[in-house]
Coordinates of C-alpha atoms in Angstrom, one line a residue:
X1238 CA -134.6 131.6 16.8
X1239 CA -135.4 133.0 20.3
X1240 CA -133.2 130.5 22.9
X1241 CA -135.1 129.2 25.7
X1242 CA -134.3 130.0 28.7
X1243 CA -132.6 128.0 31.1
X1244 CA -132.6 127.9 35.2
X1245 CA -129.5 129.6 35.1
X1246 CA -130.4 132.3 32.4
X1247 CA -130.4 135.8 34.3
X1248 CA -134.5 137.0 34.1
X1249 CA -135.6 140.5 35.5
X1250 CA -137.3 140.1 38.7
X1251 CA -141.0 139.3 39.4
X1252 CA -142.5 141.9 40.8
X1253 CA -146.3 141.2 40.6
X1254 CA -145.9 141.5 44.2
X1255 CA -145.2 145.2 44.2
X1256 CA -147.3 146.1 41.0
X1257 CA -150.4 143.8 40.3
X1258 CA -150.7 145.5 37.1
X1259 CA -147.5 143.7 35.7
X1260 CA -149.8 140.9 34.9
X1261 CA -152.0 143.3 32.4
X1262 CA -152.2 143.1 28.9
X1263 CA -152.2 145.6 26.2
X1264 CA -152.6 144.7 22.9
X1265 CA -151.1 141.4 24.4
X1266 CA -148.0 143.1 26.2
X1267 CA -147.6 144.3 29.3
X1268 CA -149.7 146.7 30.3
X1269 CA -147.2 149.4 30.9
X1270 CA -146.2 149.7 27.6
X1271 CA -149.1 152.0 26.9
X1272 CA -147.8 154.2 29.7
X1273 CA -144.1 154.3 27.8
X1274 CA -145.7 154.5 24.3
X1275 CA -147.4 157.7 25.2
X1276 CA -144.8 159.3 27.1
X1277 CA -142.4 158.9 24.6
X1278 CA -144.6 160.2 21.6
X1279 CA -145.2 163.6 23.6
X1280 CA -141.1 163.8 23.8
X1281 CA -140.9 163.3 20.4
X1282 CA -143.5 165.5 19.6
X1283 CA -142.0 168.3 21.9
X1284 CA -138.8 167.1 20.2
X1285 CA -139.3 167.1 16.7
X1286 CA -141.6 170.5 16.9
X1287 CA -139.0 172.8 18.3
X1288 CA -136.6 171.6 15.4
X1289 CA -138.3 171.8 13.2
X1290 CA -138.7 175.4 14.1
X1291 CA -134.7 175.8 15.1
X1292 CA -132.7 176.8 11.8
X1293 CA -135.4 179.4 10.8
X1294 CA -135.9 181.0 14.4
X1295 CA -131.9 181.6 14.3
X1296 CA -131.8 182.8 10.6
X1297 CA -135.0 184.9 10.7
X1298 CA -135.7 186.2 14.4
X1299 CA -132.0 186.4 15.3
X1300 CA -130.6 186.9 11.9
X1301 CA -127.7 184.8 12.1
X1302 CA -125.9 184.1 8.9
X1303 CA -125.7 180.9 7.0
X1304 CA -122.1 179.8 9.0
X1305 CA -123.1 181.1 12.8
X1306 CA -126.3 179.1 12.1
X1307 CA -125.4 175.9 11.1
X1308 CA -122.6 176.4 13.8
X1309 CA -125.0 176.8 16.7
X1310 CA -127.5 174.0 14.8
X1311 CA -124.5 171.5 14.0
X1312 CA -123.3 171.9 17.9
X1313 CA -126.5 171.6 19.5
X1314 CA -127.3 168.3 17.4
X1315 CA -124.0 166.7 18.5
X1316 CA -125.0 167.1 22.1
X1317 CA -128.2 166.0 21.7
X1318 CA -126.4 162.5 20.4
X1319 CA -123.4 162.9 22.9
X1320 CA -125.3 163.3 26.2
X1321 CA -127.1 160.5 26.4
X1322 CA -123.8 158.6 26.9
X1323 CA -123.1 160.4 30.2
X1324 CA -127.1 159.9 31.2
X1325 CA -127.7 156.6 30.3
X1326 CA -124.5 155.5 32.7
X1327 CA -126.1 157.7 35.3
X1328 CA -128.9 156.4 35.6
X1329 CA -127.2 152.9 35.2
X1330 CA -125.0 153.2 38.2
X1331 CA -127.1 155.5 40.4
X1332 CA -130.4 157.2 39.7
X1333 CA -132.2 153.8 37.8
X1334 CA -134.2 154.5 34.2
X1335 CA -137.4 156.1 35.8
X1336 CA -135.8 159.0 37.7
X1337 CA -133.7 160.1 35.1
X1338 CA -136.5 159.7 32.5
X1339 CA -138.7 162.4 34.6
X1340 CA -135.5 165.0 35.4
X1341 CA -134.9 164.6 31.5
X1342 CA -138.7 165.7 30.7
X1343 CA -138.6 168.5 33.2
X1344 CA -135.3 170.0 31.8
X1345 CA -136.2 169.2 28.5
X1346 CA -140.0 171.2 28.9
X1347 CA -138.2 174.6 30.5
X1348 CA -135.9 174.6 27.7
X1349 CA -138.9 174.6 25.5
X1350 CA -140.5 177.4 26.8
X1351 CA -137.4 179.3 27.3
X1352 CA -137.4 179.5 23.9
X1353 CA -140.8 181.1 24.0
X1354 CA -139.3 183.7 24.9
X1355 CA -137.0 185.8 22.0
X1356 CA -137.3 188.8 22.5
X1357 CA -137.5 191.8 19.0
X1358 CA -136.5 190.5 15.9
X1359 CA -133.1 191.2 15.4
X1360 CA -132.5 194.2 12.8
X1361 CA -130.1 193.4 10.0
X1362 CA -127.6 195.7 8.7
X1363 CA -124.8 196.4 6.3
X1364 CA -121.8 198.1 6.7
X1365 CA -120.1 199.7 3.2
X1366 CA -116.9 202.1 3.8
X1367 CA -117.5 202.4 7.3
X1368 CA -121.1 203.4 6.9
X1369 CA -123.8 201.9 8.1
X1370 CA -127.7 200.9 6.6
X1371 CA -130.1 198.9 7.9
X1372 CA -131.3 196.3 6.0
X1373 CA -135.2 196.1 5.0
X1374 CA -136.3 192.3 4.2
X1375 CA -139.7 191.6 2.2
X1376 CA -140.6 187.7 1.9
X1377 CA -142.0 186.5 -1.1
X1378 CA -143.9 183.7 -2.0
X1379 CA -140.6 181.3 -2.8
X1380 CA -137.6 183.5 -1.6
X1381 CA -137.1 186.8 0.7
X1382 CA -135.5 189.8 -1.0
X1383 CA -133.3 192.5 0.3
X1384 CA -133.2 196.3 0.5
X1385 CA -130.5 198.7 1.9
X1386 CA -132.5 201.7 3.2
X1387 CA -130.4 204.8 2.1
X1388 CA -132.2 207.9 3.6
X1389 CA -135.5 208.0 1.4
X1390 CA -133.8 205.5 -1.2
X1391 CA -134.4 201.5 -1.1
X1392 CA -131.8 199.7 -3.5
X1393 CA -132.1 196.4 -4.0
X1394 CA -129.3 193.9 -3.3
X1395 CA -128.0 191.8 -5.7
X1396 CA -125.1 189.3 -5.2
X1397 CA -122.7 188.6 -8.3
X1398 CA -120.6 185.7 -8.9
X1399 CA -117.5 187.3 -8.9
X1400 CA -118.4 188.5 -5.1
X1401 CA -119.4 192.1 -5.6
X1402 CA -122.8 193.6 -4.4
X1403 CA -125.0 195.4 -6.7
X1404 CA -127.3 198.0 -5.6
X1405 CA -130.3 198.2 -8.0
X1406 CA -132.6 201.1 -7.9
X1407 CA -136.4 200.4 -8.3
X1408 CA -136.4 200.5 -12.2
X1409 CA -133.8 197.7 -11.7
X1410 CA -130.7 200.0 -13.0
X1411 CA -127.3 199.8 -11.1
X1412 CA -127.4 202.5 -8.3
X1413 CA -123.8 201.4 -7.1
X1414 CA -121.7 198.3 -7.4
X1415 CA -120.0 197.5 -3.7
X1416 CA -116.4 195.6 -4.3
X1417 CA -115.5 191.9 -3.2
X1418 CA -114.9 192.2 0.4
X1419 CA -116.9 195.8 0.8
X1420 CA -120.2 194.5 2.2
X1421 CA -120.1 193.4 5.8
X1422 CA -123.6 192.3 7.0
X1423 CA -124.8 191.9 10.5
X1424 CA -127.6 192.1 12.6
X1425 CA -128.5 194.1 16.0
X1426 CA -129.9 191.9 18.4
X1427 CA -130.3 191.4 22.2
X1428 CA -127.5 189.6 23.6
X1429 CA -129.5 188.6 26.6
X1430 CA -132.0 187.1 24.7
X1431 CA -129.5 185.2 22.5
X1432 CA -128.4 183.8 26.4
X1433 CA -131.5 183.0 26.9
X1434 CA -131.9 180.9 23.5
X1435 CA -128.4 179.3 24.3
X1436 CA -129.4 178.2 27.8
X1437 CA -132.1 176.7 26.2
X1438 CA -130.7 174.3 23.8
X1439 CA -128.3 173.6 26.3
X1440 CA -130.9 172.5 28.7
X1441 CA -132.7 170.8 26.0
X1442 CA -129.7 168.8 25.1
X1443 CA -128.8 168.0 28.7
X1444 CA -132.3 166.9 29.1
X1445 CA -132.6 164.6 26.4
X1446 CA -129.0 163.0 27.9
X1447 CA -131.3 161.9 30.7
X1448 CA -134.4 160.9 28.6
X1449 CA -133.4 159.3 25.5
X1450 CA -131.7 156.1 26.7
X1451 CA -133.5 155.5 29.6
X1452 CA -136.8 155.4 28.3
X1453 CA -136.4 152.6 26.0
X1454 CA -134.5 150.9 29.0
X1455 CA -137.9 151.0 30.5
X1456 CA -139.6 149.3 27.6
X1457 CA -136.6 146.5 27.8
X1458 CA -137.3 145.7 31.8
X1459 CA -141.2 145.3 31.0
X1460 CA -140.0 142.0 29.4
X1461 CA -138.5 138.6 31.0
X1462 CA -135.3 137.5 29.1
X1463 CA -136.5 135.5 26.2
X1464 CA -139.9 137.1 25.8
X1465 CA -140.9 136.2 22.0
X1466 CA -143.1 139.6 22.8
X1467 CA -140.1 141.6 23.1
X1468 CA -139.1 143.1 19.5
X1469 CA -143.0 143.9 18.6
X1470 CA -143.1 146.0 21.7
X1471 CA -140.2 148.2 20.6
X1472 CA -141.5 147.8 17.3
X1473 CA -144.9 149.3 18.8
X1474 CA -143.2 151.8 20.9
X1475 CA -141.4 152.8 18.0
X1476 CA -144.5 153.6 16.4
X1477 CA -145.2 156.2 19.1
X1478 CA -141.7 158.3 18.2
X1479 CA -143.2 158.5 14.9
X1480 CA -147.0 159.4 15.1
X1481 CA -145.1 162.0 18.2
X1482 CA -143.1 163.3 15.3
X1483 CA -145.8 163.8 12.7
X1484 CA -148.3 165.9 13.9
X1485 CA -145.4 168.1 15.5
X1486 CA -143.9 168.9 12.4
X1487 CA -146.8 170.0 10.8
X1488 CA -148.9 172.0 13.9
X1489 CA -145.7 173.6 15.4
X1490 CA -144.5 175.3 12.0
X1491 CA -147.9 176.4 11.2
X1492 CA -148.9 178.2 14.7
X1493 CA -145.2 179.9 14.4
X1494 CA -146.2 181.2 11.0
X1495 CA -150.1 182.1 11.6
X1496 CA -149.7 183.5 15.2
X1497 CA -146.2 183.7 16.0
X1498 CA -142.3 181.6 16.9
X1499 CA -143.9 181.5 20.6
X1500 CA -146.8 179.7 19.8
X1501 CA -144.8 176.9 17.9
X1502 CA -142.3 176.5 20.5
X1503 CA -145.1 177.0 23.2
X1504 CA -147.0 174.1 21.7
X1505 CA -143.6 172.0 21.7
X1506 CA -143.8 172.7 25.2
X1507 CA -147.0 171.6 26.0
X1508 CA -146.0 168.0 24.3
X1509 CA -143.4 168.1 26.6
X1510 CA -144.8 168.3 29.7
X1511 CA -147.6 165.9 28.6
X1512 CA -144.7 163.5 28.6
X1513 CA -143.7 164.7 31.9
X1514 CA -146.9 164.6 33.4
X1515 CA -147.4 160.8 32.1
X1516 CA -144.1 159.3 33.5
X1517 CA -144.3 161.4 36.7
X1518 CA -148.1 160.9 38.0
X1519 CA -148.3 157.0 36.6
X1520 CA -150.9 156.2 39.1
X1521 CA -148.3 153.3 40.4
X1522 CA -148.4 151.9 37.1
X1523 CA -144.6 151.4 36.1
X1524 CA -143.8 150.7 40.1
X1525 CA -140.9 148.2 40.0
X1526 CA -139.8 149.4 36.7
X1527 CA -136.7 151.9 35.9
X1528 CA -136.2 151.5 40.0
X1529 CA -132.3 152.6 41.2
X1530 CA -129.9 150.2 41.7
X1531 CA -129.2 148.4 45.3
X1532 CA -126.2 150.8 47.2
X1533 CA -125.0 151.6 50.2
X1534 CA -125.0 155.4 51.6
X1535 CA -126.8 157.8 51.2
X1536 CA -128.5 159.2 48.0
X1537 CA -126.8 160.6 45.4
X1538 CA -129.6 161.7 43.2
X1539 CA -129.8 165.5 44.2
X1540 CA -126.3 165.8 43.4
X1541 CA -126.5 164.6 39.9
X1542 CA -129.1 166.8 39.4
X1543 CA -127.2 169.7 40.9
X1544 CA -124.0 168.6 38.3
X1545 CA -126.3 168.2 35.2
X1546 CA -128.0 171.6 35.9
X1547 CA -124.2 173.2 36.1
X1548 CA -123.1 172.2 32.4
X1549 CA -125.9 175.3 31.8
X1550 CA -122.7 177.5 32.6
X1551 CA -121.6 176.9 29.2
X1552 CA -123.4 179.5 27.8
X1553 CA -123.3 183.3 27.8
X1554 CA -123.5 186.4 26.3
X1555 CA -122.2 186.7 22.7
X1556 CA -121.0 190.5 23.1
X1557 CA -118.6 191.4 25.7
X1558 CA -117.5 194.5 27.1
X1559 CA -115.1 195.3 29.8
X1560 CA -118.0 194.5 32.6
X1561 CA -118.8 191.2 30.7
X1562 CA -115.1 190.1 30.2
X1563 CA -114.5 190.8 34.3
X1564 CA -117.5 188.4 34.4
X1565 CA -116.8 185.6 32.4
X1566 CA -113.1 185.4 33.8
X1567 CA -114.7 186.1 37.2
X1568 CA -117.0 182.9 36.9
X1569 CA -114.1 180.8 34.7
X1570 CA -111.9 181.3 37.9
X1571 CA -114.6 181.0 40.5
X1572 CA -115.4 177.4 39.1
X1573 CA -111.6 176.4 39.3
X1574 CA -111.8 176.6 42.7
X1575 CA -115.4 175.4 43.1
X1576 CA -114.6 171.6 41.1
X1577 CA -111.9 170.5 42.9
X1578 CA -114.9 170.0 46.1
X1579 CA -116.6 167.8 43.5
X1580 CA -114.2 166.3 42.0
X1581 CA -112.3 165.4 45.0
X1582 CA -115.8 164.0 46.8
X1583 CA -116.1 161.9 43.6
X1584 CA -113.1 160.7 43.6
X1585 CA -113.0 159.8 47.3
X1586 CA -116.6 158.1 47.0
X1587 CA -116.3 156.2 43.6
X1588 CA -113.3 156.9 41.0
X1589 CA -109.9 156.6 42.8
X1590 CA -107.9 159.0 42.8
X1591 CA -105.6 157.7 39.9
X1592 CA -108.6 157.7 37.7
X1593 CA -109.9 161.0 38.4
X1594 CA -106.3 162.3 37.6
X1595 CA -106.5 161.0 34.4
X1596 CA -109.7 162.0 33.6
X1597 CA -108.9 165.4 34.6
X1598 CA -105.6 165.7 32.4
X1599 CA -107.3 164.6 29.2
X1600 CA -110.4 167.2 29.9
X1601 CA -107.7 169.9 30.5
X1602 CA -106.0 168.4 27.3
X1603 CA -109.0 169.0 25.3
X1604 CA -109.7 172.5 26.7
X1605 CA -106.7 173.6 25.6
X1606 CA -106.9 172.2 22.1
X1607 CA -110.0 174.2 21.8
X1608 CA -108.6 177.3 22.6
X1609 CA -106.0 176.7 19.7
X1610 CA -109.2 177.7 17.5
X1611 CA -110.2 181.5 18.1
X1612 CA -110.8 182.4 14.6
X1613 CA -110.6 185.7 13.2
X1614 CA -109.3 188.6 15.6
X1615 CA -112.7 190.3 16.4
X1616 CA -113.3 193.4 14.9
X1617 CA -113.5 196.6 17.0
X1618 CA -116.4 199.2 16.3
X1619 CA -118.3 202.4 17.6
X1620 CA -122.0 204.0 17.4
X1621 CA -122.3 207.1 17.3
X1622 CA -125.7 209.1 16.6
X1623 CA -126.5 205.8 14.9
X1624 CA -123.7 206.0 12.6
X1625 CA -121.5 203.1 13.2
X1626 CA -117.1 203.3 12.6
X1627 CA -114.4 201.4 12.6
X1628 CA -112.1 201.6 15.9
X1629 CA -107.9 201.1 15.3
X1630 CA -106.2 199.6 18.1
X1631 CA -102.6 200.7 18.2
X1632 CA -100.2 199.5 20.4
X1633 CA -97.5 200.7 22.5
X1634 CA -94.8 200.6 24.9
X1635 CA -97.2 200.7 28.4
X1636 CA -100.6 201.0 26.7
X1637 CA -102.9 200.7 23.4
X1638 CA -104.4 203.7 21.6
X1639 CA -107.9 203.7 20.0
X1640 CA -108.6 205.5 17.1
X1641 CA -112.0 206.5 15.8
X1642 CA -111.9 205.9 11.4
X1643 CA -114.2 208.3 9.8
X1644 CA -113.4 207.9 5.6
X1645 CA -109.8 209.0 5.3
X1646 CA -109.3 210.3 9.1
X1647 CA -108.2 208.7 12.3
X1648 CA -109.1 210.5 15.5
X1649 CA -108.1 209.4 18.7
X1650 CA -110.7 209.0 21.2
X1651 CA -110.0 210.3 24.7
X1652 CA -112.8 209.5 27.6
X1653 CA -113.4 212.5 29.9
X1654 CA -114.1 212.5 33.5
X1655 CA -117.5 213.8 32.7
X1656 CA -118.1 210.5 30.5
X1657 CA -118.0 212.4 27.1
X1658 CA -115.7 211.4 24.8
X1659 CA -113.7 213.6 22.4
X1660 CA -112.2 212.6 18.7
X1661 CA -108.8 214.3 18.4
X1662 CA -106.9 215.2 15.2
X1663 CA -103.6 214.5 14.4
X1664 CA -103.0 217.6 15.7
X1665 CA -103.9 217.1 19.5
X1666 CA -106.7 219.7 18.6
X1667 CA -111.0 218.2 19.4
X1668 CA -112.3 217.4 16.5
X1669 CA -115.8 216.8 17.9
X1670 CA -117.2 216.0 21.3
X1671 CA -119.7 213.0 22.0
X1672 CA -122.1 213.9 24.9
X1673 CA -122.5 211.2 27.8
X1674 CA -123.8 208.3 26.7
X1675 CA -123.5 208.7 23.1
X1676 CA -120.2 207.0 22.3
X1677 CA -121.2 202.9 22.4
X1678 CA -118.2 200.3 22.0
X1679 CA -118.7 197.0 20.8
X1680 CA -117.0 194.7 18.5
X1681 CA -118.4 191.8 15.6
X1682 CA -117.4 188.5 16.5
X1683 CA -117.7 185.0 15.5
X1684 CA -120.7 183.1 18.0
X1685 CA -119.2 180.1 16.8
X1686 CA -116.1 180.7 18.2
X1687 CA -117.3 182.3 21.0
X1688 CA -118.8 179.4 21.9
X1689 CA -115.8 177.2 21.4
X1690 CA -113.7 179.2 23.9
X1691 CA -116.5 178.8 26.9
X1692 CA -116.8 175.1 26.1
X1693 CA -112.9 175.4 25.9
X1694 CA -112.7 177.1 29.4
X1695 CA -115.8 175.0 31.0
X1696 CA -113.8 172.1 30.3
X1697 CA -110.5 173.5 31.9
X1698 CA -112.4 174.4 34.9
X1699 CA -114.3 170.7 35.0
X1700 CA -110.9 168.6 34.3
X1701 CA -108.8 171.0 36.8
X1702 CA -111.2 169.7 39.6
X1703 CA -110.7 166.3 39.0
X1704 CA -107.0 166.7 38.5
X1705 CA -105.8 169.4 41.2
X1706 CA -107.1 167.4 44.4
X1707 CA -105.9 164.3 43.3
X1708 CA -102.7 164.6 42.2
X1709 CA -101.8 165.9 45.9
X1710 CA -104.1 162.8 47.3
X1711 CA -101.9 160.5 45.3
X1712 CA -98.7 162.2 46.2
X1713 CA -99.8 161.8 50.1
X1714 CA -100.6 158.2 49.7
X1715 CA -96.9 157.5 48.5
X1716 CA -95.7 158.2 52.1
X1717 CA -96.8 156.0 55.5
X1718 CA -98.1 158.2 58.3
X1719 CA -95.6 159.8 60.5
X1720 CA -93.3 159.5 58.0
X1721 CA -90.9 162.7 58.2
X1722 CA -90.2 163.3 54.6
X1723 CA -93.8 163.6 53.9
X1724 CA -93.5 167.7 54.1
X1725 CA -90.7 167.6 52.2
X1726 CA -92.2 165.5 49.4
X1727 CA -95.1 167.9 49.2

């Protein structure tokens, strides 16, 4: 039973003052419930399209394996269920429901067609005795089969229970059995278009933190407290997630297979800024609805936005040389010294400082933690003329030694000033000489552990600028001014 209201029962403001509209029906609700139905079934169908579409874009166009791509799937669902925590307070305490619905659908629709955008297909590849094949795959009507491409010769590969590979000529005899452990595959592919895919999700997930709560916040205001009308309408708006979420999964996967994974993703993207479109030209319809709360000062909108769009930092490229290594510890250190200005300004404005020193200490905390998990010790390699090797770090006293492994020999490698690169023998004497440009580095790594180090190191960098400003605040506020021990304290 519904309890009726009483004088002192807190009711949402009339605002039929501001919006004549509020007085509208729909279906017998308020007449802005169409205007929320919609929007939200063009998120969902924006939603629901592109993941539909996820696990096979990142197993078939990137050819990640089974473990990176649940990784990257498992981790991008967690934020998209964690962030609207952070938004929904947001736009509690400062921005209101409406505003952060419309910077939600924004972020959310350039994730959507960043995604468009994937670049080649990544080429697969397996490595057996420090050679390497490429990999040729043929779908089939159930199930997608595999060749290694050996000069002229395609064997088939066939997985065995006791781990070995077997590679089956065409009349389906055993060309070669490969022994448990002897078949590393991977994939060549673009590591600024896997930055690209990561940015992404990562602004689709920060997008939805801004959308997801809010909007059905929305629906909640367009009724007084005690409104029998109330649980239909989310009941009705509820129906607009799912039609949103049925015609997406069935037109996004079939223009990814018929004309391409940018069509599907393109069409998620279209949904999306239909819901955009909707909640940010309402013709003054939702006026007085999802409005900011009542503060003093100025604004602070622009730099929520400004925040939210920085947690895009946590991605990056998944292969690193020496130049991307520089970078990545040149941007880790330039944001140590960037938070403190906003976490010292927040503290100041809102958090205390006492607060914001604890926040900052369990971030850290966590970071650290994080770090604790690095997984396997990447694995060195090098190109040469297409023919990939292992590389053997050795090292000693002052410096580490990098051997090239070809079968049973280890030759040194030694850069020149002219940028070749020669293989020595045990001897001292040049074994061969790679010409300029030839010789490429790289190493296989884990992406999901990759990834766990920059959240790792984002969260250092986010906690150290609560904590670092504070702690000296706090540590000044213990003496009165003019007192002379006050230098000596610090």
């Amino acid at each position: 039973m519904v309890d009726t209201p009483t004088a002192d029962t807190p009711r949402e403001p009339d605002i039929t003052h501001i919006n004549p509209a509020s007085g509208e029906t729909w279906f017998g609700h308020p007449r802005q419930l169409a205007r929320l139905f919609t929007t939200e079934a063009w998120e969902r169908f924006g939603y629901y399209g592109m993941r539909a579409l996820l696990t096979l874009y990142l197993t078939k166009h990137f050819v990640f394996g089974d473990r990176e791509a649940t990784g990257l799937y498992g981790g991008y669902t967690a934020l998209v269920y964690l962030t609207p925590l952070v938004g929904g307070y947001l736009a509690d305490q400062y921005l209101g429901s409406k505003r952060a619905v419309k910077f939600g659908a924004i972020i959310m629709a350039l994730g959507y067609l960043l995604l468009c955008f994937g670049g080649e297909t990544a080429k697969p590849y397996a490595t057996i005795a420090n050679q390497r094949y490429a990999i040729e795959v043929v779908d089939q009507a159930d199930s997608e089969v595999r060749y290694l491409v050996d000069g002229a010769n395609k064997l088939k590969i066939k997985g065995n229970d006791d781990g070995t590979v077997s590679l089956l000529a065409p009349d389906g005899s055993t060309a070669r059995t490969v022994e448990k452990g002897g078949f590393e595959s991977g994939a060549e592919r673009s590591s600024f278009y896997v930055t690209i895919m990561l940015l992404a999700l990562c602004m689709i997930s920060v997008g939805n933190g801004f959308f997801k709560p809010n909007i059905s916040t929305m629906v909640g205001e367009l009724y007084a407290q005690g409104d029998k009308r109330r649980d239909a309408g989310f009941t009705i708006f509820y129906m607009g997630i799912n039609l949103g979420s049925l015609f997406s999964q069935l037109l996004c996967p079939f223009l990814a297979v018929a004309v391409g994974w940018w069509a599907g993703f393109g069409l998620a993207a279209i949904g999306m800024l239909a819901s955009w479109t909707l909640i940010q030209f309402d013709g003054g319809k939702l006026n007085g609805y999802g409005e900011p709360p009542v503060r003093t000062g100025p604004d602070r909108a622009l730099g929520i936005y400004a925040l939210a769009l920085l947690t895009l930092y946590l991605t990056k490229h998944f292969v690193f040389g020496d130049r991307e290594a520089t970078g990545l510890y040149g941007g880790y250190t330039a944001l140590v010294y960037l938070t403190p200005l906003v976490g010292g300004y927040l503290a100041d404005q809102y958090l205390g400082s006492k607060r914001a020193v604890k926040f900052g200490a369990i971030i850290m905390a966590l970071g650290y933690l994080l770090l604790c998990f690095g997984g396997e010790t990447a694995k060195p390699y090098a190109t040469i003329a297409n023919q990939r090797y292992a590389i053997e770090v050795v090292d000693q006293a002052d410096s580490e030694v990098r051997y090239l492994v070809d079968g049973a020999n280890k030759l040194k490698i030694k850069g020149n000033d002219d940028g070749t690169v020669s293989l020595l023998a045990p001897d001292g004497s040049t074994a061969r000489t790679v010409e300029k440009g030839g010789f490429e580095s790289g190493a296989e790594r884990s992406s999901f552990y990759v990834t766990i180090m920059l959240l790792a190191l984002c969260m250092i960098s986010v906690g150290n600028g609560f904590f670092k400003p504070n702690i000296s605040t706090m540590v000044g506020e213990l003496y009165a001014q003019g007192d002379k021990r006050r230098d000596a304290g610090f």
